[in-house]
Tab-separated table of C-alpha atoms in Angstrom:
chain	number	residue	atom	x	y	z
I	110	MET	CA	0.015	0.013	-0.103
I	111	LYS	CA	0.964	3.580	-0.553
I	112	LEU	CA	1.987	5.132	2.789
I	113	GLU	CA	0.514	8.523	1.979
I	114	LEU	CA	-2.183	9.477	-0.531
I	115	GLY	CA	-3.866	12.453	1.098
I	116	ASN	CA	-3.827	14.292	4.301
I	117	ILE	CA	-2.768	12.686	7.658
I	118	GLN	CA	-6.448	12.031	8.788
I	119	SER	CA	-7.402	10.079	5.527
I	120	ASP	CA	-4.181	8.183	5.426
I	121	TYR	CA	-4.475	7.136	9.168
I	122	ALA	CA	-8.162	6.048	8.515
I	123	ARG	CA	-7.067	4.049	5.416
I	124	TRP	CA	-4.379	2.137	7.361
I	125	LEU	CA	-6.528	1.658	10.378
I	126	THR	CA	-9.303	-0.107	8.254
I	127	SER	CA	-6.611	-2.430	6.681
I	128	TYR	CA	-4.985	-3.174	10.055
I	129	LEU	CA	-8.339	-4.037	11.783
I	130	ARG	CA	-9.316	-6.256	8.891
I	131	HIS	CA	-5.743	-7.892	9.294
I	132	LEU	CA	-6.463	-8.510	13.040
I	133	LYS	CA	-9.760	-10.012	12.210
I	134	TYR	CA	-8.148	-12.274	9.646
I	135	LYS	CA	-5.633	-13.352	12.303
I	136	ASP	CA	-8.463	-14.334	14.486
I	137	ALA	CA	-7.792	-11.855	17.163
I	138	SER	CA	-10.062	-12.330	20.224
I	139	THR	CA	-13.093	-10.034	20.626
I	140	ASN	CA	-11.506	-8.371	23.571
I	141	THR	CA	-8.221	-7.788	21.777
I	142	LEU	CA	-10.212	-6.125	18.925
I	143	GLU	CA	-12.205	-4.001	21.231
I	144	VAL	CA	-9.057	-2.749	23.186
I	145	TYR	CA	-6.994	-2.179	20.127
I	146	THR	CA	-9.854	-0.358	18.245
I	147	ARG	CA	-10.572	1.846	21.271
I	148	ILE	CA	-6.921	3.049	21.723
I	149	LEU	CA	-6.431	3.514	17.944
I	150	HIS	CA	-9.688	5.501	17.648
I	151	LYS	CA	-8.342	7.764	20.580
I	152	LEU	CA	-5.190	8.323	18.640
I	153	SER	CA	-7.274	9.087	15.532
I	154	LYS	CA	-9.198	11.894	17.501
I	155	PHE	CA	-5.853	13.194	18.752
I	156	ILE	CA	-4.418	13.383	15.247
I	157	ASP	CA	-7.594	15.252	14.073
I	158	ALA	CA	-7.518	17.780	16.930
I	159	GLN	CA	-3.697	18.695	16.468
I	160	THR	CA	-2.249	20.839	13.883
I	161	LEU	CA	1.497	20.331	14.291
I	162	VAL	CA	1.852	17.150	12.188
I	163	HIS	CA	0.525	16.968	8.741
I	164	CYS	CA	1.600	13.576	7.463
I	165	LEU	CA	2.159	9.981	8.657
I	166	LYS	CA	6.014	10.402	8.185
I	167	GLY	CA	5.902	13.309	10.662
I	168	LEU	CA	4.714	10.870	13.547
I	169	ASN	CA	7.609	10.279	15.929
I	170	LYS	CA	8.527	9.212	19.486
I	171	GLU	CA	7.622	12.781	20.961
I	172	PHE	CA	4.261	12.570	19.224
I	173	PHE	CA	3.296	9.272	20.648
I	174	LEU	CA	4.486	10.288	24.112
I	175	ASP	CA	2.329	13.341	23.891
I	176	PHE	CA	-0.549	11.207	22.908
I	177	ILE	CA	-0.093	8.757	25.872
I	178	GLU	CA	0.424	11.566	28.374
I	179	TYR	CA	-2.694	13.390	26.932
I	180	ALA	CA	-4.708	10.226	27.205
I	181	ALA	CA	-3.463	9.506	30.685
I	182	GLU	CA	-4.338	13.032	31.873
I	183	HIS	CA	-7.843	12.818	30.587
I	184	SER	CA	-8.560	9.279	31.994
I	185	SER	CA	-10.929	8.666	34.872
I	186	LYS	CA	-8.018	8.470	37.295
I	187	GLY	CA	-5.954	11.255	35.801
I	188	HIS	CA	-2.946	9.044	35.271
I	189	PHE	CA	-1.877	5.652	33.839
I	190	SER	CA	-0.352	2.732	35.664
I	191	LYS	CA	2.778	1.297	34.128
I	192	LYS	CA	0.667	-1.623	32.861
I	193	THR	CA	-1.708	0.711	31.038
I	194	LYS	CA	1.219	2.649	29.450
I	195	GLN	CA	2.819	-0.670	28.358
I	196	LEU	CA	-0.615	-1.591	26.768
I	197	TYR	CA	-0.846	1.617	24.831
I	198	ILE	CA	2.734	1.419	23.622
I	199	SER	CA	2.089	-2.254	22.607
I	200	VAL	CA	-0.901	-1.300	20.666
I	201	LEU	CA	0.693	1.488	18.934
I	202	LYS	CA	3.746	-0.365	18.100
I	203	SER	CA	1.741	-3.349	16.640
I	204	PHE	CA	-0.140	-0.963	14.361
I	205	PHE	CA	2.823	1.087	13.163
I	206	THR	CA	4.846	-2.082	12.691
I	207	TYR	CA	2.025	-3.327	10.293
I	208	ILE	CA	2.347	-0.033	8.416
I	209	SER	CA	6.049	-0.359	8.316
I	210	ASP	CA	5.828	-3.903	6.942
I	211	ASN	CA	3.276	-2.993	4.452
I	212	ASN	CA	3.922	0.379	2.860
I	213	ASP	CA	5.545	0.416	-0.525
I	214	GLU	CA	8.238	3.014	0.340
I	215	PHE	CA	9.792	0.755	3.084
I	216	HIS	CA	9.251	3.578	5.586
I	217	THR	CA	9.747	2.385	9.155
I	218	PHE	CA	8.476	3.679	12.467
I	219	GLU	CA	10.861	1.416	14.558
I	220	ASN	CA	12.727	4.298	16.241
I	221	ALA	CA	9.607	5.881	17.391
I	222	PHE	CA	8.984	3.026	19.901
I	223	LYS	CA	12.294	2.988	21.641
I	224	ILE	CA	10.298	4.048	24.792
I	225	SER	CA	11.083	3.049	28.505
I	226	ILE	CA	8.289	3.300	30.972
I	227	LYS	CA	8.808	4.270	34.471
I	228	SER	CA	6.248	2.773	36.983
I	229	THR	CA	3.565	5.019	38.509
I	230	LYS	CA	3.043	4.617	42.248
I	231	LYS	CA	-0.423	4.914	43.664
I	232	THR	CA	0.947	7.413	46.247
I	233	LYS	CA	2.769	9.473	43.700
I	234	LYS	CA	3.780	13.076	44.723
I	235	ILE	CA	1.641	15.700	43.171
I	236	LYS	CA	3.210	17.763	40.516
I	237	TYR	CA	3.037	21.587	41.048
I	238	LEU	CA	5.033	24.775	40.376
I	239	THR	CA	7.158	26.330	43.065
I	240	ASN	CA	6.811	30.035	43.715
I	241	ALA	CA	9.746	30.828	41.642
I	242	GLU	CA	8.509	28.603	38.747
I	243	VAL	CA	5.029	30.535	38.939
I	244	THR	CA	6.731	33.775	38.793
I	245	THR	CA	8.735	32.629	35.765
I	246	VAL	CA	5.586	31.444	33.947
I	247	ILE	CA	3.608	34.581	34.541
I	248	GLU	CA	6.400	36.937	33.624
I	249	TYR	CA	6.832	35.033	30.412
I	250	LEU	CA	3.044	35.275	29.646
I	251	ASP	CA	2.973	38.858	30.472
I	252	ASP	CA	5.983	39.638	28.365
I	253	MET	CA	4.569	37.644	25.566
I	254	CYS	CA	1.377	39.593	25.453
I	255	TYR	CA	3.051	43.025	25.976
I	256	ASN	CA	5.800	42.658	23.297
I	257	ARG	CA	4.228	40.402	20.732
I	258	GLY	CA	0.523	40.462	21.591
I	259	THR	CA	-0.854	37.832	19.066
I	260	TYR	CA	-4.298	36.439	19.489
I	261	TYR	CA	-2.844	33.066	20.754
I	262	ASP	CA	-0.489	34.847	23.142
I	263	TYR	CA	-3.714	36.103	24.929
I	264	ILE	CA	-5.398	32.777	24.494
I	265	TYR	CA	-2.658	30.846	26.302
I	266	ALA	CA	-2.188	33.689	28.998
I	267	LEU	CA	-5.952	33.759	30.014
I	268	ALA	CA	-6.368	29.977	30.028
I	269	ILE	CA	-3.196	29.371	32.085
I	270	LYS	CA	-4.034	32.067	34.540
I	271	CYS	CA	-7.684	30.696	34.902
I	272	MET	CA	-6.202	27.408	35.975
I	273	LEU	CA	-3.354	28.753	38.121
I	274	TYR	CA	-5.193	31.605	39.991
I	275	GLY	CA	-8.869	30.237	39.627
I	276	GLY	CA	-8.251	26.522	40.081
I	277	LEU	CA	-10.187	25.625	36.889
I	278	ARG	CA	-9.746	22.415	34.988
I	279	ILE	CA	-8.811	22.795	31.264
I	280	SER	CA	-12.180	21.328	30.308
I	281	GLU	CA	-13.897	24.175	32.189
I	282	VAL	CA	-11.553	26.773	30.875
I	283	LEU	CA	-12.218	25.984	27.176
I	284	LYS	CA	-16.058	26.314	27.536
I	285	LEU	CA	-15.867	29.853	29.018
I	286	LYS	CA	-17.769	32.666	27.394
I	287	LEU	CA	-17.371	36.393	28.252
I	288	SER	CA	-20.797	36.450	29.877
I	289	ASP	CA	-19.524	33.811	32.363
I	290	PHE	CA	-17.116	36.515	33.990
I	291	THR	CA	-19.084	38.721	36.334
I	292	LEU	CA	-17.917	41.192	38.978
I	293	SER	CA	-18.667	39.756	42.376
I	294	ASP	CA	-20.618	41.677	45.072
I	295	LEU	CA	-17.837	40.802	47.573
I	296	LEU	CA	-15.839	43.712	48.800
I	297	ASN	CA	-12.190	43.839	49.871
I	298	ASP	CA	-11.041	45.727	53.065
I	299	LYS	CA	-10.846	49.056	50.944
I	300	GLY	CA	-14.566	48.653	49.987
I	301	LYS	CA	-13.720	47.712	46.277
I	302	HIS	CA	-14.962	44.925	44.073
I	303	ASP	CA	-11.806	43.015	43.252
I	304	ILE	CA	-13.056	39.442	42.492
I	305	TYR	CA	-14.643	37.945	39.277
I	306	GLU	CA	-17.184	35.149	39.684
I	307	LEU	CA	-16.747	32.569	36.900
I	308	HIS	CA	-19.936	30.770	35.995
I	309	LEU	CA	-18.964	27.116	35.070
I	310	GLY	CA	-21.860	25.494	33.163
I	311	GLU	CA	-20.086	22.228	32.308
I	312	THR	CA	-18.066	20.795	35.255
I	313	LYS	CA	-16.700	17.294	36.151
I	314	SER	CA	-19.544	16.760	38.406
I	315	GLY	CA	-22.134	17.808	35.843
I	316	GLU	CA	-23.412	20.571	38.066
I	317	GLU	CA	-23.289	24.268	37.469
I	318	GLN	CA	-20.588	25.786	39.804
I	319	THR	CA	-18.929	29.191	40.543
I	320	ALA	CA	-15.213	29.823	40.715
I	321	LEU	CA	-13.488	32.961	42.045
I	322	ILE	CA	-10.437	34.768	40.645
I	323	LYS	CA	-9.056	38.258	41.477
I	324	THR	CA	-9.652	40.890	38.856
I	325	GLU	CA	-6.092	42.078	38.697
I	326	ASP	CA	-4.942	38.657	37.750
I	327	ILE	CA	-6.721	38.607	34.309
I	328	THR	CA	-7.750	42.293	33.635
I	329	GLU	CA	-5.447	42.624	30.557
I	330	GLU	CA	-6.372	39.432	28.854
I	331	LEU	CA	-10.098	39.978	29.460
I	332	THR	CA	-10.018	43.370	28.158
I	333	TYR	CA	-8.366	42.132	24.899
I	334	PHE	CA	-11.229	39.656	24.289
I	335	LYS	CA	-13.875	42.050	25.160
I	336	HIS	CA	-12.658	44.119	22.212
I	337	LEU	CA	-13.121	40.997	19.933
I	338	TYR	CA	-16.154	39.179	21.012
I	339	SER	CA	-19.718	39.815	22.238
I	340	ARG	CA	-20.626	38.691	25.685
I	341	SER	CA	-22.301	35.525	24.351
I	342	ASP	CA	-19.198	34.485	22.482
I	343	TYR	CA	-16.896	31.463	23.528
I	344	ILE	CA	-13.534	32.952	24.221
I	345	PHE	CA	-11.333	30.007	23.214
I	346	GLN	CA	-11.916	29.836	19.747
I	347	SER	CA	-9.670	29.014	16.914
I	348	LYS	CA	-8.766	32.301	15.268
I	349	THR	CA	-9.217	31.061	11.679
I	350	LYS	CA	-11.810	28.159	11.935
I	351	LYS	CA	-13.898	29.756	14.678
I	352	THR	CA	-14.295	26.428	16.254
I	353	LEU	CA	-13.472	25.745	19.961
I	354	ILE	CA	-9.879	25.025	20.579
I	355	HIS	CA	-9.326	21.365	21.467
I	356	ARG	CA	-7.472	20.546	24.655
I	357	SER	CA	-5.035	18.287	22.867
I	358	ASN	CA	-3.758	21.263	20.775
I	359	PHE	CA	-3.702	23.368	24.012
I	360	TYR	CA	-1.761	20.558	25.735
I	361	VAL	CA	0.863	20.449	23.163
I	362	SER	CA	1.338	24.306	22.989
I	363	VAL	CA	1.611	24.606	26.753
I	364	LYS	CA	4.115	21.981	26.736
I	365	ARG	CA	6.293	23.968	24.335
I	366	ILE	CA	5.951	26.912	26.482
I	367	MET	CA	7.199	24.900	29.471
I	368	GLN	CA	10.066	23.679	27.381
I	369	LYS	CA	11.170	27.160	26.336
I	370	LEU	CA	11.279	28.046	30.120
I	371	SER	CA	13.282	24.940	30.795
I	372	LEU	CA	10.607	23.773	33.347
I	373	ASP	CA	10.461	19.967	33.331
I	374	LYS	CA	6.943	19.678	34.395
I	375	LYS	CA	4.108	18.405	32.196
I	376	GLY	CA	0.372	18.383	32.203
I	377	LEU	CA	-2.362	21.053	32.238
I	378	HIS	CA	-3.579	19.758	35.622
I	379	LEU	CA	-0.317	21.053	37.055
I	380	PHE	CA	-1.727	24.581	37.197
I	381	ARG	CA	-4.813	23.458	39.151
I	382	HIS	CA	-2.511	21.583	41.503
I	383	THR	CA	-0.239	24.644	41.932
I	384	CYS	CA	-3.343	26.837	42.815
I	385	ALA	CA	-4.455	24.373	45.401
I	386	MET	CA	-0.951	24.059	47.014
I	387	GLN	CA	-0.432	27.855	47.200
I	388	LEU	CA	-3.794	28.434	48.723
I	389	TYR	CA	-3.406	25.750	51.303
I	390	ARG	CA	0.049	26.920	52.262
I	391	LYS	CA	-1.339	30.415	52.578
I	392	SER	CA	-4.514	29.642	54.474
I	393	LYS	CA	-3.637	26.289	56.219
I	394	ASP	CA	-7.441	25.750	55.953
I	395	ILE	CA	-8.431	22.527	54.103
I	396	LEU	CA	-12.057	23.561	53.889
I	397	VAL	CA	-11.142	26.876	52.071
I	398	THR	CA	-8.971	24.743	49.681
I	399	LYS	CA	-11.823	22.327	49.076
I	400	GLU	CA	-14.271	25.170	48.312
I	401	LYS	CA	-11.761	26.769	45.886
I	402	LEU	CA	-11.170	23.502	44.057
I	403	ARG	CA	-14.992	22.690	44.177
I	404	HIS	CA	-14.281	19.110	45.438
I	405	ALA	CA	-17.373	17.197	46.327
I	406	ASP	CA	-15.445	15.117	48.955
I	407	ILE	CA	-13.061	16.618	51.379
I	408	LYS	CA	-10.948	13.225	51.035
I	409	THR	CA	-9.931	14.363	47.573
I	410	THR	CA	-8.540	17.713	48.973
I	411	MET	CA	-6.553	15.977	51.753
I	412	ILE	CA	-4.011	14.809	49.272
I	413	TYR	CA	-2.600	18.393	49.355
I	414	THR	CA	-2.024	18.296	53.110
I	415	HIS	CA	-0.146	14.958	52.728
I	416	ASP	CA	1.979	16.673	49.931
I	417	GLU	CA	2.648	19.657	52.300
I	418	MET	CA	3.815	17.471	55.127
I	419	SER	CA	5.906	15.454	52.676
I	420	ASP	CA	7.733	18.658	51.676
I	421	VAL	CA	8.323	19.602	55.304
I	422	ALA	CA	9.756	16.159	55.915
I	423	GLU	CA	12.003	16.368	52.825
I	424	ALA	CA	13.262	19.764	53.961
I	425	MET	CA	14.193	18.503	57.415
I	426	ARG	CA	16.243	15.644	56.059
C-alpha cells in the first residue's frame, strides 16, 4: 500500500481499516479487537485535533509520548499505571509495525517506539510549580502579550491564569464565554470589588458551579477579548476556523511553553494543583482549599495536606 495518498487524517483512517481487517483475519479475540480499536480511535481523535503534524511520516516518538500523556491525563484516574502505558505502547507499536511492513516506500516507525516506561506509584507526589516557577511562567506570559500580543498569546495567558489563579480544569476553561465573567458583590477591606465570579456550566460533577479569581490577575487578557467578541461568544476559539480549541492542541502548545522556560513539568492539571498548594500553604485551611477546587469530597482535597507534610519532611532531612 502507498504510505501516503492524502492528508494525515485520511491516510490514518485508510491504514486503520486495513489493520483492523488484518487483526480479524488473524482471529484476534473480541476483547483484543475492542481494546485495540478503542486505543487507535483515541489516537485518531488526537491526530484530528492537533495541527502540528500533517503527514504520517511526521509521527515520531515525541508525538506518541504526547498522545499517551494526554490520554493518561484525561482518563478517569488522571494518570496511567505502568501496565496501562505498556498496553498503549504495545498497541501503537503493533499498528505502526504493520504499516512499516506493508508500505511501498519501506518507511519504518521502528525508532519511534524505543520508549522506556517508569512505574507510576499509587501514592505518587503531586506535580505543582514552586513560587519561583510560577513567577517565571507569569512573567513569560505577560511579556509575551506585551511585546508580541498575538491572538494566541492572549489565549494561552488567559487560560493558564484561569487554571493557576482560579483552580479551573482545562475542560472548564475551554468552555468559558465572556458572559461567564461577572464582577462579584464581595468587597475587599478597601470597599472595592476585586473578585470575578466565573460561572461554570459544564463541570466534572455535571453541576453548574462558580469559581473565583482576582480581577487584577486577568484584567489585561479579559479586556483584549472584550474588544473582539460579544458577551455571548466563547473565548477560546480557533482564530481561523472559529471552532472551539481542542484541549489536545492546548496541551501540546503549553508543553512547548514549559520547554522554552526549561521547566521539566508536564500536564495542564499542573496549574490547578499549583493553585491548590499555594492556597493551602497560605491559609492552612483545608475547607477553604476544598471550596476553591470545588471538590465534592474533602478526602480528595486531603492529598494536598499530605503533600505539604511530605515537603516539610523532605526539607528536614
